[in-house]
Coordinates of C-alpha atoms in Angstrom, one line a residue:
X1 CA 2.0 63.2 185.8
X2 CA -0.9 62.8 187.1
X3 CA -3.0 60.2 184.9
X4 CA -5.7 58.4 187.1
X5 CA -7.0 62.3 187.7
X6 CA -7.1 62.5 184.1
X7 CA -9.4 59.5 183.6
X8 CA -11.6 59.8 186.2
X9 CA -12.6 63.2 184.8
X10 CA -13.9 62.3 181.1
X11 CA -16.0 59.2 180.2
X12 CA -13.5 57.6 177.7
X13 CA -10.6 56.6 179.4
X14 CA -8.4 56.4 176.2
X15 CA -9.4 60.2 175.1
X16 CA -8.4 61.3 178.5
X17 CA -5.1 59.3 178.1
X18 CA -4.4 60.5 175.1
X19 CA -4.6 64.0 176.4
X20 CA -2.3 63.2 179.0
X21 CA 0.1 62.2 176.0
X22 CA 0.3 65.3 174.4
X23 CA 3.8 67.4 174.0
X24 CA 2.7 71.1 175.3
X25 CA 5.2 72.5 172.1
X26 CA 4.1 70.3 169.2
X27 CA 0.9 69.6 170.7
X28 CA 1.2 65.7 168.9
X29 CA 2.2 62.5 170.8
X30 CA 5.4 62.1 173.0
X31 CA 8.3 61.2 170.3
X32 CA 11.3 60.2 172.5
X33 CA 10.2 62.2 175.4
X34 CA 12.6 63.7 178.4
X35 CA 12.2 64.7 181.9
X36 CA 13.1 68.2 182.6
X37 CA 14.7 68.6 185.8
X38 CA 13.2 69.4 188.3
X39 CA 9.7 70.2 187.6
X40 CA 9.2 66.6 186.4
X41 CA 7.3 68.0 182.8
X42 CA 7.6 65.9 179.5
X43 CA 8.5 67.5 176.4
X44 CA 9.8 65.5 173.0
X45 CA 13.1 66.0 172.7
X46 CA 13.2 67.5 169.5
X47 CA 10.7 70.2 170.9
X48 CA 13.1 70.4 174.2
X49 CA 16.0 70.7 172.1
X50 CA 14.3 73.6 170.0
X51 CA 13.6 75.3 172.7
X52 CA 17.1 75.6 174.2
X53 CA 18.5 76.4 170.6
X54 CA 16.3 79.1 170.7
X55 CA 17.3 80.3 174.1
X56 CA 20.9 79.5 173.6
X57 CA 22.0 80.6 170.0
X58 CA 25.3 80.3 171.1
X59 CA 25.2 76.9 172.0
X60 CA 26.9 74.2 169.7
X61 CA 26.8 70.9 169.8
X62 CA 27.5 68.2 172.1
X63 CA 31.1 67.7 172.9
X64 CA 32.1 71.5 172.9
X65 CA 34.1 73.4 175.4
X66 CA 30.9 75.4 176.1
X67 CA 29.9 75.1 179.8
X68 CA 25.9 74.5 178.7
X69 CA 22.8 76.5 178.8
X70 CA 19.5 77.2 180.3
X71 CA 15.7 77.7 179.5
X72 CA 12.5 77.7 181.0
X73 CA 9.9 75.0 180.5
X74 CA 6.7 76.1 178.9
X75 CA 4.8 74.2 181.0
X76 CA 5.7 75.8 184.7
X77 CA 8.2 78.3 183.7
X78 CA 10.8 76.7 185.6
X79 CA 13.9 77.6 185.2
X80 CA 16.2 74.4 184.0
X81 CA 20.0 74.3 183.9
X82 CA 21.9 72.2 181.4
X83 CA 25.3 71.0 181.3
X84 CA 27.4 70.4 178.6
X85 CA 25.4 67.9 176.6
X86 CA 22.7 70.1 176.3
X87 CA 19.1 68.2 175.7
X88 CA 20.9 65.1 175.3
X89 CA 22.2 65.0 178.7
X90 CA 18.5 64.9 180.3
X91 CA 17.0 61.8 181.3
X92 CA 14.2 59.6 179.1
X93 CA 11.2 59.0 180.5
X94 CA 10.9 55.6 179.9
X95 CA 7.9 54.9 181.6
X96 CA 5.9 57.8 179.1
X97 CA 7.2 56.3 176.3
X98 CA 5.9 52.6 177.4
X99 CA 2.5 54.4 178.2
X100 CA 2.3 55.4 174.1
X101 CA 3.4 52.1 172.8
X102 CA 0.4 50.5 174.8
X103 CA -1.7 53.1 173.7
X104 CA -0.7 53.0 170.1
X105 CA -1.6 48.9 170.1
X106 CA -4.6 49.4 172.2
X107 CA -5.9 52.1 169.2
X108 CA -4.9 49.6 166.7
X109 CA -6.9 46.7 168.0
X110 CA -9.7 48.2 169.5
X111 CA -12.7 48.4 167.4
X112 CA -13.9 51.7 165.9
X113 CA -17.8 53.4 165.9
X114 CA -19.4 53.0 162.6
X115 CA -18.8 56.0 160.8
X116 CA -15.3 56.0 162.0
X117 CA -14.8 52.8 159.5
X118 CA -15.4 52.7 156.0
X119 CA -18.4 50.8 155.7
X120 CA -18.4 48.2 152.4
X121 CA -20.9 49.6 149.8
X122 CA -22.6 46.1 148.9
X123 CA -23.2 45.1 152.6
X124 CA -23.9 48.8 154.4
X125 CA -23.6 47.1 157.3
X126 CA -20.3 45.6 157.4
X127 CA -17.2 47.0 158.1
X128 CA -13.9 47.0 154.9
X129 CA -12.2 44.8 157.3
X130 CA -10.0 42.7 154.5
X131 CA -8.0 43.1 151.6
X132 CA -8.5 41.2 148.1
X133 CA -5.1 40.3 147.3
X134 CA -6.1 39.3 143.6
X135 CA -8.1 42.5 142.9
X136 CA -6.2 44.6 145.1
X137 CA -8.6 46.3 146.5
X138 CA -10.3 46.4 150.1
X139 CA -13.5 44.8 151.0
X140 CA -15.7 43.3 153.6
X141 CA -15.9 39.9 155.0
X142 CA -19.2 39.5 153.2
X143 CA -17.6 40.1 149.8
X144 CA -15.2 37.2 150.8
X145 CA -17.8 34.6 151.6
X146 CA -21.0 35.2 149.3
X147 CA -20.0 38.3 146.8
X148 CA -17.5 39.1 144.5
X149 CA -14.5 38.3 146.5
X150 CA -15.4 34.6 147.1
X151 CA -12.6 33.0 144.9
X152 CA -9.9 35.9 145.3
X153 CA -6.9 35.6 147.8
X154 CA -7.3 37.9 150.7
X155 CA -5.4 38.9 153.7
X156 CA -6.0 40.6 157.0
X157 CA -6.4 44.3 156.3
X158 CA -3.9 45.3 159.3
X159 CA -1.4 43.3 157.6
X160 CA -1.5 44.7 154.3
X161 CA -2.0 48.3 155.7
X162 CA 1.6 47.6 157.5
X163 CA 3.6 46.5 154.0
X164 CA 2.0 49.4 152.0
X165 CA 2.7 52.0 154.7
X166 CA 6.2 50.6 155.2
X167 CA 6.7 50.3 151.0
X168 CA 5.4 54.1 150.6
X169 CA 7.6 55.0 153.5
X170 CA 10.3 53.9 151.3
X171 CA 9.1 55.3 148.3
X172 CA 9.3 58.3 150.2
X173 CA 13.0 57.9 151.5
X174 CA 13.8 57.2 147.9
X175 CA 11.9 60.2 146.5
X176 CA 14.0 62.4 148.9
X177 CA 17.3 60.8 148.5
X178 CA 16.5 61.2 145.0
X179 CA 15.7 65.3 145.6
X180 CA 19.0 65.4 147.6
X181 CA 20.4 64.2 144.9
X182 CA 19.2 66.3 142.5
X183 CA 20.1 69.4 144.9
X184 CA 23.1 68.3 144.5
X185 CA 23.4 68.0 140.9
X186 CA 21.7 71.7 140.7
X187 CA 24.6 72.8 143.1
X188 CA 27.3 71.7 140.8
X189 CA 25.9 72.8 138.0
X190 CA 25.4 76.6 139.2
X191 CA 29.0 76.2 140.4
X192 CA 29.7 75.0 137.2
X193 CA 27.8 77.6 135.5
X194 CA 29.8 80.0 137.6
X195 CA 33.1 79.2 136.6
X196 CA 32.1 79.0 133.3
X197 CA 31.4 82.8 133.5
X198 CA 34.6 83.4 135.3
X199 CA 36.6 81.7 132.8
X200 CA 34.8 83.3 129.7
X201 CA 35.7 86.5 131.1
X202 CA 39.1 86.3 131.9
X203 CA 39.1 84.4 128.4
X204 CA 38.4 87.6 127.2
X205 CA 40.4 89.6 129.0
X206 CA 43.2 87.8 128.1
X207 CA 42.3 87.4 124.2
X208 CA 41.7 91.3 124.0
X209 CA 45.3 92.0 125.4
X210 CA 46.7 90.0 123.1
X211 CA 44.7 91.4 120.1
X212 CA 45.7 94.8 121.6
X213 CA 49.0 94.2 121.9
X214 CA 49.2 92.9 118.5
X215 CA 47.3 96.3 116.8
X216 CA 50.0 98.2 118.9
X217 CA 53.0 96.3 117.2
X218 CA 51.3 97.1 114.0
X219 CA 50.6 100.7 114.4
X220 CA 54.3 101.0 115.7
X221 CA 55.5 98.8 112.3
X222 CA 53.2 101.2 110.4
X223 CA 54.7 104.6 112.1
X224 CA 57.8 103.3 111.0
X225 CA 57.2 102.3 107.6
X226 CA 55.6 105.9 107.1
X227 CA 58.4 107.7 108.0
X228 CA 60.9 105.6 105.7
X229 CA 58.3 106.6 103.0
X230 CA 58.7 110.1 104.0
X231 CA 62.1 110.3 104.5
X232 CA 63.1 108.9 100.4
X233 CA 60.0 111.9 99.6
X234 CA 62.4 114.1 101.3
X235 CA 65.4 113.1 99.5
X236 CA 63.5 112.9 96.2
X237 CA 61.3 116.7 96.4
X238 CA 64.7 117.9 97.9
X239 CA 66.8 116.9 94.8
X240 CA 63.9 117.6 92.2
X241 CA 63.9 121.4 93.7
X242 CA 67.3 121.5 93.2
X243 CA 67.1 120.7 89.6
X244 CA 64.1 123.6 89.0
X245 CA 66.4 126.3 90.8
X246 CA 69.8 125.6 88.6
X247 CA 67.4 125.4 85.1
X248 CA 65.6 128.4 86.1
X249 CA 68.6 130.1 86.6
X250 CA 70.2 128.6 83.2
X251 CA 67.0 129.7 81.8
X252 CA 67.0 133.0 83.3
X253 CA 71.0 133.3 81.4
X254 CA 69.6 131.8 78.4
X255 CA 66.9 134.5 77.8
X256 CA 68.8 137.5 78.8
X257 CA 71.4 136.0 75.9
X258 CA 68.8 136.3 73.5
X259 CA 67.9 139.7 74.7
X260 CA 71.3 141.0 73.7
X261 CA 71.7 139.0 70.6
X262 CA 68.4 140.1 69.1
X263 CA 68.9 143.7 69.9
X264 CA 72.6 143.1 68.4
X265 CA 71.0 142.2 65.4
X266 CA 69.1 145.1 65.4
X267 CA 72.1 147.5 65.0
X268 CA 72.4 148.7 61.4
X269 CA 75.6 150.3 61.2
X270 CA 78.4 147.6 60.0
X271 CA 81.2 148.5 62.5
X272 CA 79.3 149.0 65.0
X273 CA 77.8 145.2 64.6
X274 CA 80.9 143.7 63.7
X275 CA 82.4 145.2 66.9
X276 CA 80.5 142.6 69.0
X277 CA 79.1 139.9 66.9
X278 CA 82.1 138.1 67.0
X279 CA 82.1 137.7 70.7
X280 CA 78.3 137.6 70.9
X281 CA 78.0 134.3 68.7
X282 CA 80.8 133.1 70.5
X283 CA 79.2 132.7 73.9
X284 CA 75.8 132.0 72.7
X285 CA 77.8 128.7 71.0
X286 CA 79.6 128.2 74.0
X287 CA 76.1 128.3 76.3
X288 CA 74.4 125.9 73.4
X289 CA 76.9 123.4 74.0
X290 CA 78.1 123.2 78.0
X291 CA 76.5 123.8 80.9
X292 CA 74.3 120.7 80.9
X293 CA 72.3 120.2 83.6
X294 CA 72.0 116.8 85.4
X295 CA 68.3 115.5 84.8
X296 CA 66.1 112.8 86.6
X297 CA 66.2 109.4 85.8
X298 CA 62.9 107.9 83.7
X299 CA 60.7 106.6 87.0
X300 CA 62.7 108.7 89.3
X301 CA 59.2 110.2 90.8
X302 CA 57.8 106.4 91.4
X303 CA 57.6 105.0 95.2
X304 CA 56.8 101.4 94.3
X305 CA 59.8 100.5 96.2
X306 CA 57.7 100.9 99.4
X307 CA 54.9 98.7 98.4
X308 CA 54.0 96.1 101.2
X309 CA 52.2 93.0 100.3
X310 CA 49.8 92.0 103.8
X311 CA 48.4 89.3 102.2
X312 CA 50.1 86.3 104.1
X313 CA 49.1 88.5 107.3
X314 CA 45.7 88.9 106.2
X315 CA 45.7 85.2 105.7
X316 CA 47.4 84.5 108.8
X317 CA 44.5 86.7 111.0
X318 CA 42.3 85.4 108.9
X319 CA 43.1 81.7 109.9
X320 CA 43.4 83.0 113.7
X321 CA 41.7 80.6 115.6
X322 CA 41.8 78.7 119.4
X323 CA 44.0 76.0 119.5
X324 CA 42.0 72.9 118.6
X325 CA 43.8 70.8 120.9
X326 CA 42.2 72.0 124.0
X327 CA 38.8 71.9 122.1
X328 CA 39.2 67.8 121.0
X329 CA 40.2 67.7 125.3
X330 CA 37.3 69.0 126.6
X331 CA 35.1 67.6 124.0
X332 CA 36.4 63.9 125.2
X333 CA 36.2 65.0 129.1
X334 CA 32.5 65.8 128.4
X335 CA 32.0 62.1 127.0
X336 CA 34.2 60.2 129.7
X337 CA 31.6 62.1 131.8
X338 CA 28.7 61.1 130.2
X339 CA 29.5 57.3 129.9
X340 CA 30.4 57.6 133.8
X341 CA 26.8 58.9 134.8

């Protein structure tokens, strides 16, 4: 690199220098920067590194059994070969990176053009080269000795510029361990969420086969009961039908009995009559008194026998509920968890 060329070109030496610095990728200041081999160009090492990623997709990480890789540097378009360790296996620069650390101190001590200050607003002139410690707030040299600053604590600006930079820095490593943190809460909790949707479901898969199941058993119960209830209708019709065949048939005897007897009373003539009332009133005596049918008890025709009281069931679904055990668990694993965070 060819910095002297650089310098002698442009009238501010730093400028020129600092263009000299200047990653060809990033296009900020070397950070860690690497020689690519063997065009001798700079390049940070996180831009190198993207850069063969991006050529070598394949590539894995250091240690692998994959031979290496190579890409071309964007500065020449040479072509550069890599072994095994990838990016890590080229060699710092070491004498780049000493150039920016005397650069960086030289920017930090040099003095700055007015306008590229803040100026103080009570002394135009003077440059907000302190810091009030007491009022915590910057201010001019001025301020210290004849203004408003005159009995405060102050400190060199620099100095105070350092512990802020460095405590906001920290805020800021907090503020992102905190989001990683928080990512990671929001991770477990969608995981969590989607078990809890898996489980509901096969909670209800589960509780409607059971639920089926048990309206199967009860319309199996119920076919059965029905055709109990219609076999004793059988019986009972059966027997009942029986009765109204054998007293319409008696009555059917009966009335053609009182056909003959009333057209035997019609006959005038004595010995005609006598001829055949004697055996006449003889069998309507004997049909008065035998021949009795069977009959039906009193409440033969009532089914109350086959009455089923559901009540304790109806109780019993009614008082269906999930087992309050497992409900009183994960109630008290929710607190445990609770007092733990």
């Amino acid at each position: 690199m060819d910095f002297q060329a650089g310098i002698l070109q442009d009238g501010s030496p730093m400028e020129s220098l600092e263009k000299q610095l200047i990653c060809p990728i990033c296009l900020e200041m070397f950070s860690k920067p690497v020689v690519i081999l063997p065009c001798q160009h700079n390049l940070c090492r996180k831009c190198a590194n993207d850069v063969f990623q991006a050529a070598n997709p394949y590539w894995q990480s250091r240690g692998s059994l994959i031979s290496g890789g190579r890409f071309r540097c964007p500065s020449c378009r040479h072509e550069v070969l890599l072994d095994r360790h990838g990016v890590y296996g080229l060699q710092r620069n070491l004498l780049v990176e000493n150039i920016i650390d005397i650069y960086k101190q030289e920017c930090s001590s040099r003095p700055l053009k007015k306008g590229e200050h803040p100026m103080c607003k009570e002394h135009e002139d003077e440059r907000i080269n302190i810091y009030c410690v007491t009022c915590e707030v910057p201010t001019c040299s001025m301020c210290k000795v004849f203004g408003a600053h005159k009995d405060c604590e102050v400190a060199p600006l620099q100095t105070v510029f350092q512990g802020q930079k460095t405590e906001l820095n920290n805020c800021i490593s907090m503020l992102v361990a905190g989001n990683d943190r928080i990512q990671t809460i929001i991770s477990q909790l969608e995981d969590s969420r989607q078990s809890t949707e898996e489980n509901s479901e096969a909670a209800k898969r589960e509780l409607c086969a059971r639920f089926d199941a048990l309206a199967a058993l009860l319309e199996e119960k119920k076919a059965e009961l029905l055709q109990r209830i219609s076999q004793k209708q059988g019986d009972k019709t059966a027997f009942i039908q029986s009765l109204i065949c054998q007293y319409k048939e008696q009555l059917e005897k009966s009335s053609r009995l009182v056909e003959t007897a009333i057209q035997a009373a019609e006959e005038t003539g004595g010995a005609a009559f006598l001829m055949n009332a004697k055996q006449l009133i003889k069998t309507i005596v004997e049909a008065s008194k035998g021949g009795r049918l069977e009959k039906i008890e009193q409440g033969y025709e009532s089914m109350d026998a086959f009455s089923v009281s559901l009540d304790h069931l109806t109780e019993a679904v009614c008082a269906l509920d999930f087992d309050p055990a497992e409900e009183d668990e994960e109630y008290f694993d929710g607190e445990e968890e609770e007092v733990e965070e």
